[in-house]
Amino acid sequence: MKNNALMKMTTLALASTLLMTLPLPGKEKDLFEEIAKQKNAVVPGLAPNPAPKLPDITLPWSARPAIGFKPENKIDTQEELDAELQRMREKFAPFMAELAPALPVVRQRTEIQQFQWKLINSEMREDEKGNLYTIPKVEPIPEPNPWKTVTIPHYSGPINKAEAHYRTEITLTEDQLKAEKCFLHFNGADYIVEIFLNGKKVGSHEGLIGSFEFDIKPYAKPGKNELFIKAFNDSPMMGDNLFLTNRKFGKKLAACGGMGWDEPGLGMGWHMCPIGFGLNQRCYIETRNAAYINDLFARPMLEKSMAEISVEVPAALMEDKNTTLRYSLYGQNFKEAITVDQSPYRVVKSSAPGAPGFTQVKFLVKIPRDKLRVWSLDEPWLYQVQVKVLRAGSVVDAAKRQFGMRSFVQSATSKPKGRFYLNNKEIKLRGANMMGNIMQCVKRGDFDQLRDDILLAKIANMNFWRMTQQPCQEEAYEYFDKLGLLAQTDMPLFVNIRYDQAKESGRQLVEMMRLIRSHPCNAVISYMNEPGYRDASQNAGQMIETFHQWDHAVGILNPGQVIKWCDGDYLNLSRKYSDHHCYAGWYFNHGTSFKNLYRGGWMGTRAGWMHGCGEYGAEGLESIATMKKNYPAEWVKERPDGTWDPRPIPRNQNWGHSDLGVRWYGRQKTMKEWVDASQNHQKQAVRLQTEAFRRDYKMNSTALHLLIDAWPACWMKSVMDCDRQAKPAYFAFRDALTPLSVNLQLEQSYAHGGDTIRLCAWVCNDTTEVPAQATLRFQTVLDGKVLQTGSAPAKVEASTPTFQGRIVITTPDVSHRQPLTVRLGLFDRNGKLLHDTAFDIDLFPAADKGKKLDNPGGQIRKLIGS
């Protein structure tokens, strides 16, 4: 039997000449440090982005007695965050409603929830400490190797080449086998699977993106049937993501960021969610009529107040005069029947490629203007299209699809080019990366946590989430739709494309597009993460050729899809919109120096285009409570004298692997000191870099790495741990992303009494709204007393940052080291505080000038360099 998911892209000529990039010989270092040392390739067409020269404007202090303003009470504790989460649950509950009529039940479905599982072969072994290492070739697992009962979805190690078997008995009734079709369906599996029923092979599938199914009726019998599945893993093209000394390169399209599995330790399932394999999505038996709907796609056309519906059906159905289609359109989360049981008007065959043996038909559905509800981030209204197949007047199949009426485009004519528009209003994409937490919610069936994770992102003032380096399950996109959050979906490609997998990569791109294209949350797709470290630049032309061909394919499958070729474009492959990654606050001088970034400089990007930063951030250790609750005891065991350090935590970069934390904030003594120092550095790095991006008018897409951890110690760059306990950096990130906000830019982080210091004042507006007659107010505070106040009219522009002027301060003298607080607020015409921000300047006595100071300016000075 042919696999319906193995779609042939007959209209495309996918490139097949990409060369595989292998690493240089020798001892392996931390890959991320290695990537961080790269310099941008010299490519014609790049324009420099130097720090701007700001106008000479000084904001005036008041001559009147200082009367300060009270700062906003911001969310900065876990208790306040939990209360806000409850409020958001209530706010968005109406949009989760399912109010459309139920479909006729014409398919009979039986879930397969348990298998017996056994690992058969592997090239990985464990040492006495539980760490993985490679053996020369794939060999059988030593006995005893009993079968284990597992629940579907199931996902586990080992990484690299391995083979596992699944077996179970399924009982099929006479009625099931009387149906014209009896499908064994998988929502997805990782990575290659071969399916056998009663000893006969019924099909196979490669990939970790698309659903697939087989008609098993020719192989089935009434009663008990033996279902047997072989699952195969491979090393990814980029090399295994645990970066062992003997790094393995394979053919697998996968990268960091999968769901991982519950095993701690180096090389196991926690750290960076390594690339395992298994039946990681639902599977079931489903009976159908021979005339059935294979796929349903709804494309909104907001400007015309209509939707284009594409239905994929067996090719023979269109020739059968006794078989017809009917459609209905309802509100899904609001009560409205727009069109009920109508015959499609002007059905036409589609030019878009479909599965072998199927035809796509298209028709338009008009939505009256008075019944049009637009999908937005604040009001994610959803429609539901229902299509029925009728044979001789009776319904033999039915399918539904939720969708939203919205538009999302990236302009090629704006100035600069590359501005994003949601529903014809400019939007700057502010978000974070995701690696495993959302996938784990779906795998566990914990949809309350899935809802909460999305709401925690919205509370953090995020408007999009990057599904980093590989797509999520269908259920994740459905919840993004319902809760009003945009998504960037990445192809699972990291570093390179093997020349012998170019065609397979294109096929899986088709599967990805069929997965995401109907979802209003689907904003941006990306083909590759961080192309080509080391000598990969020689393959740049071949990658560009392939990406052009993929653009054509995506344009057919989903016209208007916004595409970013690369996230972290180290080779500057894109000829349009440039995205770079910048961990200057963790990997030293990554991309550019933190000092240059903070002052407004950026890497060279395409002339005349906006640009983005798809990853940035710094590590912060988890809280003591989280560590002691989740970590193996040996990781958190304190010495008899009360000292501790993080070296036992595998591959943590604070101290033990790369020692980056030690280089930033020194060696600490106790667990509390380590946690406080690392979390303080993460908080400052996240705040300063996020605010710097807000001040860059060309920076219209930013994603922090990482919002929520999937596992304990999985990726400590997250600002919220796997128990959803926020680190201080979460609250700093949230405040820095306030859509309409004031922003202080430091020119120095410490001073002595009598010094003159300057801070640049900005208003950063990511919205299209401009408050009338807004006012800036600013003040200095020492030891709880307001010393000076000032005010000035605020200059606020839509969708852009605006420099307001410098706040110039002659510092008072002090008798001992103290923080001098400088606070800036934005007020509306009625005196309501819209947003405020503050910095503490580390103030020393004038008498200490010339003396050696103990860490003056703290982590801020170490970051901004002054």
PDB file of C-alpha atoms in Angstrom, residues 237-238 252-255 466 469-470 490-498 501 505-506 526-531 547 550:
ATOM      1  CA  MET A 237      22.480  15.984   9.918  1.00  0.00           C
ATOM      2  CA  MET A 238      23.995  18.509  12.329  1.00  0.00           C
ATOM      3  CA  LYS A 252      17.828  12.601  10.228  1.00  0.00           C
ATOM      4  CA  LEU A 253      15.945  15.886   9.815  1.00  0.00           C
ATOM      5  CA  ALA A 254      15.876  16.927  13.454  1.00  0.00           C
ATOM      6  CA  ALA A 255      17.505  19.418  15.775  1.00  0.00           C
ATOM      7  CA  ARG A 466       9.161  30.470  18.123  1.00  0.00           C
ATOM      8  CA  GLN A 469      14.039  24.063  15.283  1.00  0.00           C
ATOM      9  CA  GLN A 470      11.029  21.805  14.770  1.00  0.00           C
ATOM     10  CA  ASP A 490      10.964  26.046  12.019  1.00  0.00           C
ATOM     11  CA  MET A 491      11.911  23.194   9.747  1.00  0.00           C
ATOM     12  CA  PRO A 492      13.993  20.727  11.799  1.00  0.00           C
ATOM     13  CA  LEU A 493      17.246  21.705  10.103  1.00  0.00           C
ATOM     14  CA  PHE A 494      20.318  22.912  11.981  1.00  0.00           C
ATOM     15  CA  VAL A 495      23.655  23.854  10.375  1.00  0.00           C
ATOM     16  CA  ASN A 496      23.271  22.178   6.982  1.00  0.00           C
ATOM     17  CA  ILE A 497      21.363  19.977   4.541  1.00  0.00           C
ATOM     18  CA  ARG A 498      22.875  16.749   3.295  1.00  0.00           C
ATOM     19  CA  GLN A 501      18.470  14.334   1.838  1.00  0.00           C
ATOM     20  CA  SER A 505      13.735  17.646   3.258  1.00  0.00           C
ATOM     21  CA  GLY A 506      11.426  19.168   0.644  1.00  0.00           C
ATOM     22  CA  SER A 526      11.942  29.369   8.880  1.00  0.00           C
ATOM     23  CA  TYR A 527      13.912  26.802   6.889  1.00  0.00           C
ATOM     24  CA  MET A 528      17.102  26.451   8.905  1.00  0.00           C
ATOM     25  CA  ASN A 529      18.631  27.286  12.265  1.00  0.00           C
ATOM     26  CA  GLU A 530      22.149  28.735  12.306  1.00  0.00           C
ATOM     27  CA  PRO A 531      23.426  27.542   8.938  1.00  0.00           C
ATOM     28  CA  PHE A 547      15.547  27.886  -0.462  1.00  0.00           C
ATOM     29  CA  TRP A 550      11.138  25.881  -1.314  1.00  0.00           C
TER      30      TRP A 550
END
